Amino acid sequence: MNKKIAVISGDGIGPEIVTEAVKVLTRIEEAFGHHFEYDFLLAGGSAFDQTGLPLPSETLQHCKEADSVLLGAVGGPKWDGLEKHLRPERALLDLRSALGLYANIRPVKLMSALRSASPLKSAILEKGLDLVVVRELIGGLYFGERKTYVNSKGETEAQDLLVYSESEIRRIAETAFRLAMQRRKIVTSVDKANVLDSSRLWRRIMHQVKEKYPEVKYNDMLVDNCAMQLIHDPSQFDVIVTENLFGDILSDEASMLTGSIGMIPSMSTGSEGPGLYEPIHGSAPDIAGQNIANPVATILSAAMMLRFAFDMPRESQIIETAVEKVLGKGYATADIHIEGKTQVSCSHMGDLICEEITVLAKA
Ligand code: NAD
């Protein structure tokens, strides 16, 4: 099968982890006779350095023309002082918005090899940890009007507007319920309806959509309680659906339960056009350029791309199994704290996963 993949390495550890994901995809091409054309594009701080813009129009155009987009991460202290429309993170927001990627899907699953790396007690983990966070991605606080101004008392004030429309809530609700139907059929909708009007609307629309899915067990949960329940008993969750800001924070919290933020992939999709596949973590400037980052989240994002964008479930499964096998043999990057591990670099981890892919593809 021929596919065109737009590849954005970005900043910080981005180039290191994306190199490993492309290495893995190339091994899949060899093993299965596919042809992936990689279109390497600029975005983020490195794009600003080279073009003066965080998201050059050429990058956006090429992403629109691709079958799928693979991204590392953007941002870093070097660009923190820039005006907000020039900051690297703007590239991500604009890319998500321009591609209409309203649903961000973040699977959080504990691999048995990483049980001892989780900060949770084994009594809690024994009950299971396999959930998906469905985060609304192009609405809410991150896209509302914002301003900083001097008020009537001469003091500087800042504000960000949180806006959601019925249709924005309805479409993300549909995504969550459809996903739940393919899983354990439980949806937890997370909001702050005891305080926020936007959350009260969110809850009302969720209740309308749930009527279409009588097989799904549904419950509402306040975001502060959800933050606590994720640590107290994550086994109760199957699909968590929530708005942009809450989803951003809760999915980082949930990721740590699996041992490291470097383990969790994500996919962002809209109603049509290419999806965006990226790890949930950032550009980790503190470890950039040292070849010690964990590439697994990006490699698993590539696996999600094969499964959901290219309809290649076997190839996707082989990558996931290869990752589990390598970790099961005790190999781990510096961020994963398991007993008796053999610590490997970012590139060595990519090599080990490729070796397992070759073995698994022949089996
Ligand atoms: P971060 O996720 O980059 O890093 C948080 C911590 O996790 C750091 O200690 C880092 O070393 C570690 N970490 C993250 N990914 C890792 C990996 N793959 N392997 C090993 N360790 C890993 O979050 P941050 O420090 O808050 O943000 C750094 C920059 O990234 C900021 O400029 C931020 O805006 C940006 N950011 C970008 C994205 C994105 O591109 N999608 C997402 C979040 C943050």
Short mmCIF file of C-alpha atoms and ligand atoms in Angstrom, two decimals:
data_model
loop_
_atom_site.label_atom_id
_atom_site.label_comp_id
_atom_site.label_asym_id
_atom_site.label_seq_id
_atom_site.Cartn_x
_atom_site.Cartn_y
_atom_site.Cartn_z
CA MET A 1 0.00 0.00 0.00
CA ASN A 2 1.31 3.50 -0.86
CA LYS A 3 0.79 6.27 1.69
CA LYS A 4 2.07 9.82 2.07
CA ILE A 5 3.03 10.81 5.63
CA ALA A 6 3.72 14.43 6.59
CA VAL A 7 6.44 14.33 9.25
CA ILE A 8 7.02 17.20 11.66
CA SER A 9 9.94 16.56 14.00
CA GLY A 10 9.62 19.90 15.80
CA ASP A 11 11.83 20.98 18.69
CA GLY A 12 13.69 19.61 21.71
CA ILE A 13 13.58 15.80 21.70
CA GLY A 14 11.22 15.92 18.68
CA PRO A 15 13.86 15.06 16.04
CA GLU A 16 15.27 12.20 18.17
CA ILE A 17 11.94 10.46 18.84
CA VAL A 18 10.58 11.01 15.33
CA THR A 19 13.73 9.47 13.83
CA GLU A 20 12.97 6.29 15.80
CA ALA A 21 9.30 6.26 14.75
CA VAL A 22 10.29 6.63 11.08
CA LYS A 23 12.86 3.86 11.57
CA VAL A 24 10.05 1.60 12.82
CA LEU A 25 7.73 2.57 9.96
CA THR A 26 10.51 1.85 7.48
CA ARG A 27 10.94 -1.61 9.01
CA ILE A 28 7.18 -2.17 8.57
CA GLU A 29 7.50 -1.13 4.91
CA GLU A 30 10.27 -3.68 4.40
CA ALA A 31 8.42 -6.46 6.21
CA PHE A 32 5.04 -5.95 4.52
CA GLY A 33 5.93 -4.49 1.11
CA HIS A 34 4.26 -1.12 1.73
CA HIS A 35 5.59 2.17 0.47
CA PHE A 36 5.42 5.21 2.73
CA GLU A 37 6.51 8.54 1.30
CA TYR A 38 7.83 10.82 4.08
CA ASP A 39 7.39 14.55 3.62
CA PHE A 40 9.59 16.23 6.27
CA LEU A 41 8.15 19.61 7.26
CA LEU A 42 8.98 22.50 9.58
CA ALA A 43 6.81 23.63 12.49
CA GLY A 44 7.37 25.11 15.95
CA GLY A 45 10.45 26.93 17.19
CA SER A 46 12.73 25.48 14.54
CA ALA A 47 10.30 26.72 11.86
CA PHE A 48 10.33 30.17 13.46
CA ASP A 49 14.13 30.19 13.41
CA GLN A 50 14.25 29.30 9.71
CA THR A 51 11.19 31.10 8.32
CA GLY A 52 10.05 33.63 10.95
CA LEU A 53 6.76 31.74 11.41
CA PRO A 54 5.86 28.81 13.72
CA LEU A 55 3.60 27.25 11.07
CA PRO A 56 4.74 28.14 7.53
CA SER A 57 1.89 27.99 4.98
CA GLU A 58 3.83 25.36 3.01
CA THR A 59 3.76 23.05 6.05
CA LEU A 60 0.02 23.44 6.44
CA GLN A 61 -0.60 22.86 2.74
CA HIS A 62 1.56 19.72 2.68
CA CYS A 63 -0.18 18.38 5.81
CA LYS A 64 -3.57 18.87 4.14
CA GLU A 65 -2.37 16.93 1.10
CA ALA A 66 -0.91 14.03 3.12
CA ASP A 67 -2.71 10.83 4.14
CA SER A 68 -1.59 11.36 7.72
CA VAL A 69 0.59 13.60 9.89
CA LEU A 70 3.21 12.35 12.37
CA LEU A 71 4.50 14.90 14.87
CA GLY A 72 7.18 14.89 17.59
CA ALA A 73 6.74 17.93 19.82
CA VAL A 74 7.21 21.69 19.67
CA GLY A 75 8.32 24.40 22.06
CA GLY A 76 11.14 25.27 24.41
CA PRO A 77 12.52 28.06 26.59
CA LYS A 78 14.41 29.56 23.65
CA TRP A 79 11.11 30.79 22.19
CA ASP A 80 9.19 31.55 25.42
CA GLY A 81 9.73 35.30 25.08
CA LEU A 82 8.15 35.56 21.62
CA GLU A 83 4.81 37.25 21.04
CA LYS A 84 1.99 34.75 21.41
CA HIS A 85 1.22 34.49 17.68
CA LEU A 86 4.85 33.54 17.00
CA ARG A 87 5.31 31.01 19.81
CA PRO A 88 5.94 27.38 18.77
CA GLU A 89 2.78 26.14 20.54
CA ARG A 90 0.76 28.37 18.17
CA ALA A 91 1.80 26.01 15.34
CA LEU A 92 0.09 23.11 17.06
CA LEU A 93 -3.09 25.00 17.84
CA ASP A 94 -3.29 26.33 14.27
CA LEU A 95 -2.54 22.94 12.73
CA ARG A 96 -5.23 21.21 14.83
CA SER A 97 -7.69 23.95 14.02
CA ALA A 98 -6.92 24.11 10.26
CA LEU A 99 -7.26 20.33 9.94
CA GLY A 100 -10.48 20.38 12.01
CA LEU A 101 -9.05 17.88 14.52
CA TYR A 102 -11.65 18.16 17.25
CA ALA A 103 -11.12 14.76 18.89
CA ASN A 104 -7.89 13.82 20.66
CA ILE A 105 -7.78 10.18 21.70
CA ARG A 106 -5.24 9.13 24.32
CA PRO A 107 -5.12 5.46 25.32
CA VAL A 108 -3.68 4.82 28.78
CA LYS A 109 -2.84 1.17 29.35
CA LEU A 110 -0.41 -0.39 31.77
CA MET A 111 1.99 -2.83 30.13
CA SER A 112 2.70 -5.78 32.40
CA ALA A 113 6.46 -5.20 32.08
CA LEU A 114 6.04 -1.71 33.56
CA ARG A 115 3.96 -2.68 36.59
CA SER A 116 6.78 -1.82 38.99
CA ALA A 117 7.32 1.54 37.23
CA SER A 118 3.83 2.74 38.11
CA PRO A 119 3.57 4.95 41.19
CA LEU A 120 0.35 3.11 42.14
CA LYS A 121 0.27 0.29 44.70
CA SER A 122 -0.03 -3.20 43.24
CA ALA A 123 -3.39 -3.70 45.00
CA ILE A 124 -4.79 -0.86 42.87
CA LEU A 125 -3.08 -2.01 39.65
CA GLU A 126 -4.37 -5.56 40.07
CA LYS A 127 -7.88 -4.24 39.37
CA GLY A 128 -6.71 -3.09 35.91
CA LEU A 129 -5.60 0.08 34.13
CA ASP A 130 -6.89 0.34 30.57
CA LEU A 131 -8.70 3.56 29.72
CA VAL A 132 -8.95 6.14 26.95
CA VAL A 133 -9.18 9.89 27.41
CA VAL A 134 -11.22 11.56 24.66
CA ARG A 135 -10.28 15.22 24.83
CA GLU A 136 -12.05 17.97 22.90
CA LEU A 137 -9.21 19.65 21.04
CA ILE A 138 -10.24 22.79 19.20
CA GLY A 139 -12.60 24.56 21.58
CA GLY A 140 -12.68 25.85 25.13
CA LEU A 141 -10.10 28.01 26.85
CA TYR A 142 -7.27 27.32 24.41
CA PHE A 143 -9.25 28.79 21.53
CA GLY A 144 -11.35 31.46 23.26
CA GLU A 145 -10.61 35.17 23.08
CA ARG A 146 -7.78 36.21 25.40
CA LYS A 147 -6.40 39.54 26.40
CA THR A 148 -4.14 41.31 28.89
CA TYR A 149 -5.08 44.89 29.76
CA VAL A 150 -4.92 47.56 32.46
CA ASN A 151 -8.14 47.82 34.49
CA SER A 152 -9.80 50.93 35.89
CA LYS A 153 -7.66 50.69 39.07
CA GLY A 154 -4.49 50.82 36.96
CA GLU A 155 -3.72 47.15 37.61
CA THR A 156 -2.81 44.68 34.88
CA GLU A 157 -5.50 42.05 34.34
CA ALA A 158 -5.67 39.06 32.00
CA GLN A 159 -8.58 36.97 30.79
CA ASP A 160 -9.26 33.88 28.69
CA LEU A 161 -12.72 32.99 27.44
CA LEU A 162 -14.11 29.44 27.72
CA VAL A 163 -16.70 28.89 24.98
CA TYR A 164 -18.42 25.70 23.82
CA SER A 165 -21.32 25.39 21.40
CA GLU A 166 -23.87 22.56 21.36
CA SER A 167 -22.51 21.15 18.10
CA GLU A 168 -18.93 21.11 19.39
CA ILE A 169 -20.03 19.13 22.45
CA ARG A 170 -22.31 16.81 20.48
CA ARG A 171 -19.63 15.69 18.02
CA ILE A 172 -17.08 14.87 20.75
CA ALA A 173 -19.81 13.04 22.69
CA GLU A 174 -20.53 10.92 19.61
CA THR A 175 -16.80 10.10 19.30
CA ALA A 176 -16.67 8.98 22.93
CA PHE A 177 -19.82 6.83 22.81
CA ARG A 178 -18.82 5.19 19.51
CA LEU A 179 -15.42 4.35 21.00
CA ALA A 180 -17.02 2.97 24.17
CA MET A 181 -19.18 0.65 22.05
CA GLN A 182 -15.95 -0.96 20.78
CA ARG A 183 -14.58 -1.29 24.34
CA ARG A 184 -16.10 -2.01 27.77
CA LYS A 185 -19.11 0.29 27.13
CA ILE A 186 -18.56 2.76 29.98
CA VAL A 187 -18.43 6.54 29.43
CA THR A 188 -17.46 8.99 32.18
CA SER A 189 -18.04 12.61 31.22
CA VAL A 190 -15.87 14.99 33.21
CA ASP A 191 -16.89 18.60 33.83
CA LYS A 192 -17.20 21.29 36.48
CA ALA A 193 -20.97 21.67 36.25
CA ASN A 194 -21.27 22.79 39.88
CA VAL A 195 -19.55 26.06 38.88
CA LEU A 196 -19.27 26.63 35.13
CA ASP A 197 -22.07 27.40 32.65
CA SER A 198 -20.03 25.82 29.85
CA SER A 199 -19.94 22.61 31.89
CA ARG A 200 -23.68 22.70 32.50
CA LEU A 201 -24.25 22.88 28.73
CA TRP A 202 -21.65 20.11 28.28
CA ARG A 203 -23.57 17.88 30.70
CA ARG A 204 -26.95 18.62 29.06
CA ILE A 205 -25.70 17.64 25.59
CA MET A 206 -23.93 14.54 26.95
CA HIS A 207 -27.23 13.42 28.48
CA GLN A 208 -28.98 13.90 25.12
CA VAL A 209 -26.38 11.85 23.25
CA LYS A 210 -26.34 9.04 25.84
CA GLU A 211 -29.99 8.29 25.01
CA LYS A 212 -28.76 7.00 21.62
CA TYR A 213 -26.48 4.48 23.32
CA PRO A 214 -28.58 2.54 25.86
CA GLU A 215 -25.94 -0.21 26.12
CA VAL A 216 -23.38 2.25 27.44
CA LYS A 217 -23.12 2.78 31.19
CA TYR A 218 -22.78 6.54 31.63
CA ASN A 219 -21.82 8.73 34.54
CA ASP A 220 -20.96 12.38 35.16
CA MET A 221 -17.94 13.24 37.28
CA LEU A 222 -16.57 16.56 38.48
CA VAL A 223 -13.01 17.18 37.33
CA ASP A 224 -11.57 17.48 40.85
CA ASN A 225 -13.09 14.12 41.80
CA CYS A 226 -11.80 12.58 38.55
CA ALA A 227 -8.24 13.71 39.35
CA MET A 228 -8.58 11.86 42.66
CA GLN A 229 -10.36 8.77 41.28
CA LEU A 230 -7.65 8.23 38.65
CA ILE A 231 -5.23 7.54 41.50
CA HIS A 232 -7.70 5.90 43.87
CA ASP A 233 -9.23 3.39 41.42
CA PRO A 234 -8.44 3.84 37.70
CA SER A 235 -10.06 0.48 36.91
CA GLN A 236 -13.50 2.14 37.08
CA PHE A 237 -12.73 4.08 33.86
CA ASP A 238 -13.15 2.91 30.27
CA VAL A 239 -13.72 6.06 28.18
CA ILE A 240 -13.30 9.48 29.81
CA VAL A 241 -14.66 12.34 27.69
CA THR A 242 -13.87 15.90 28.63
CA GLU A 243 -13.16 19.40 27.40
CA ASN A 244 -9.82 20.73 26.21
CA LEU A 245 -8.15 22.01 29.39
CA PHE A 246 -9.39 19.25 31.70
CA GLY A 247 -8.36 16.63 29.13
CA ASP A 248 -4.90 18.11 28.80
CA ILE A 249 -4.28 17.89 32.54
CA LEU A 250 -6.04 14.60 33.30
CA SER A 251 -4.32 12.72 30.48
CA ASP A 252 -0.88 13.79 31.74
CA GLU A 253 -1.87 12.58 35.21
CA ALA A 254 -3.20 9.30 33.79
CA SER A 255 -0.04 8.80 31.73
CA MET A 256 2.15 8.75 34.83
CA LEU A 257 0.11 5.82 36.16
CA THR A 258 1.64 3.74 33.36
CA GLY A 259 5.17 4.53 34.49
CA SER A 260 6.19 7.44 32.26
CA ILE A 261 4.74 10.21 30.15
CA GLY A 262 7.09 8.90 27.45
CA MET A 263 4.82 5.88 26.92
CA ILE A 264 1.51 7.42 25.82
CA PRO A 265 0.58 7.95 22.15
CA SER A 266 -2.32 9.95 20.80
CA MET A 267 -4.34 10.50 17.68
CA SER A 268 -6.35 13.56 16.72
CA THR A 269 -9.10 13.27 14.16
CA GLY A 270 -11.84 15.35 12.58
CA SER A 271 -14.74 14.55 10.30
CA GLU A 272 -12.55 14.34 7.21
CA GLY A 273 -8.97 14.76 6.02
CA PRO A 274 -5.74 13.53 7.57
CA GLY A 275 -5.38 12.84 11.28
CA LEU A 276 -2.48 13.88 13.48
CA TYR A 277 -0.49 11.28 15.41
CA GLU A 278 1.78 12.46 18.22
CA PRO A 279 3.01 11.56 21.71
CA ILE A 280 1.18 13.32 24.52
CA HIS A 281 4.36 14.70 26.04
CA GLY A 282 6.15 17.92 25.11
CA SER A 283 9.57 18.67 23.69
CA ALA A 284 11.38 17.88 26.98
CA PRO A 285 14.06 20.55 26.51
CA ASP A 286 15.76 19.38 29.73
CA ILE A 287 16.92 16.15 28.02
CA ALA A 288 17.05 17.24 24.35
CA GLY A 289 20.07 16.29 22.26
CA GLN A 290 21.29 13.61 24.70
CA ASN A 291 19.80 10.53 22.98
CA ILE A 292 18.10 9.52 26.25
CA ALA A 293 14.44 10.34 25.49
CA ASN A 294 11.88 7.56 25.40
CA PRO A 295 10.71 7.13 21.78
CA VAL A 296 7.93 4.64 22.64
CA ALA A 297 5.05 7.17 22.76
CA THR A 298 5.94 8.35 19.25
CA ILE A 299 6.42 4.79 17.98
CA LEU A 300 3.02 3.81 19.42
CA SER A 301 1.53 6.93 17.79
CA ALA A 302 2.84 5.60 14.47
CA ALA A 303 1.19 2.26 15.31
CA MET A 304 -2.12 4.08 15.90
CA MET A 305 -1.67 5.73 12.51
CA LEU A 306 -1.32 2.36 10.80
CA ARG A 307 -4.42 1.00 12.55
CA PHE A 308 -6.77 3.95 12.31
CA ALA A 309 -5.59 5.92 9.26
CA PHE A 310 -4.27 3.16 6.99
CA ASP A 311 -6.40 0.20 8.12
CA MET A 312 -3.33 -1.93 8.85
CA PRO A 313 -4.31 -3.69 12.11
CA ARG A 314 -1.72 -6.49 11.81
CA GLU A 315 1.16 -4.09 11.23
CA SER A 316 -0.04 -1.92 14.12
CA GLN A 317 -0.37 -4.91 16.43
CA ILE A 318 3.13 -6.08 15.56
CA ILE A 319 4.60 -2.73 16.61
CA GLU A 320 2.66 -2.81 19.89
CA THR A 321 3.74 -6.39 20.59
CA ALA A 322 7.35 -5.55 19.71
CA VAL A 323 7.32 -2.70 22.24
CA GLU A 324 5.92 -4.99 24.94
CA LYS A 325 8.50 -7.68 24.18
CA VAL A 326 11.45 -5.27 24.35
CA LEU A 327 10.23 -3.83 27.65
CA GLY A 328 9.47 -7.36 28.88
CA LYS A 329 13.12 -8.25 28.35
CA GLY A 330 14.04 -5.47 30.78
CA TYR A 331 15.22 -2.84 28.29
CA ALA A 332 14.07 0.67 29.19
CA THR A 333 15.06 4.28 28.68
CA ALA A 334 16.16 6.47 31.61
CA ASP A 335 12.65 7.76 32.40
CA ILE A 336 11.30 4.28 33.25
CA HIS A 337 12.12 3.03 36.71
CA ILE A 338 11.84 -0.73 36.80
CA GLU A 339 13.96 -3.08 38.87
CA GLY A 340 16.92 -4.77 37.20
CA LYS A 341 16.50 -2.88 33.94
CA THR A 342 19.05 -2.60 31.17
CA GLN A 343 19.12 1.10 30.42
CA VAL A 344 19.19 1.92 26.71
CA SER A 345 19.40 5.10 24.66
CA CYS A 346 16.62 6.50 22.49
CA SER A 347 18.17 5.14 19.28
CA HIS A 348 18.98 1.74 20.83
CA MET A 349 15.35 1.41 21.93
CA GLY A 350 14.29 2.07 18.32
CA ASP A 351 16.75 -0.57 17.06
CA LEU A 352 15.52 -3.18 19.56
CA ILE A 353 11.89 -2.58 18.57
CA CYS A 354 12.81 -2.93 14.87
CA GLU A 355 14.56 -6.24 15.56
CA GLU A 356 11.45 -7.59 17.29
CA ILE A 357 9.28 -6.40 14.37
CA THR A 358 11.38 -8.40 11.94
CA VAL A 359 10.99 -11.55 14.07
CA LEU A 360 7.24 -11.05 14.61
CA ALA A 361 6.52 -10.28 10.94
CA LYS A 362 8.13 -13.57 9.89
CA ALA A 363 6.21 -15.63 12.47
P1 NAD B 1 7.30 17.88 28.70
O1 NAD B 1 6.28 16.84 28.46
O2 NAD B 1 8.14 18.29 27.55
O3 NAD B 1 8.30 17.38 29.86
C1 NAD B 1 7.87 17.08 31.19
C2 NAD B 1 8.87 16.12 31.84
O4 NAD B 1 8.74 14.83 31.24
C3 NAD B 1 10.32 16.55 31.64
O5 NAD B 1 11.05 16.21 32.77
C4 NAD B 1 10.79 15.70 30.46
O6 NAD B 1 12.17 15.43 30.46
C5 NAD B 1 9.97 14.43 30.66
N1 NAD B 1 9.67 13.79 29.36
C6 NAD B 1 8.75 14.19 28.46
N2 NAD B 1 8.77 13.38 27.39
C7 NAD B 1 9.71 12.45 27.63
C8 NAD B 1 10.21 11.34 26.89
N3 NAD B 1 9.73 11.01 25.68
N4 NAD B 1 11.21 10.62 27.43
C9 NAD B 1 11.70 10.91 28.64
N5 NAD B 1 11.26 11.94 29.40
C10 NAD B 1 10.29 12.70 28.89
O7 NAD B 1 6.55 19.12 29.34
P2 NAD B 1 7.10 20.58 29.71
O8 NAD B 1 8.47 20.48 30.27
O9 NAD B 1 6.03 21.16 30.51
O10 NAD B 1 7.15 21.36 28.33
C11 NAD B 1 8.33 21.53 27.56
C12 NAD B 1 7.98 22.24 26.25
O11 NAD B 1 7.12 21.39 25.48
C13 NAD B 1 7.20 23.54 26.45
O12 NAD B 1 7.69 24.48 25.53
C14 NAD B 1 5.76 23.16 26.14
O13 NAD B 1 5.01 24.25 25.65
C15 NAD B 1 5.97 22.12 25.07
N6 NAD B 1 4.85 21.17 24.92
C16 NAD B 1 4.63 20.74 23.67
C17 NAD B 1 3.64 19.78 23.45
C18 NAD B 1 3.45 19.28 22.06
O14 NAD B 1 4.23 19.59 21.18
N7 NAD B 1 2.40 18.50 21.81
C19 NAD B 1 2.93 19.27 24.52
C20 NAD B 1 3.23 19.70 25.81
C21 NAD B 1 4.20 20.66 26.00
#
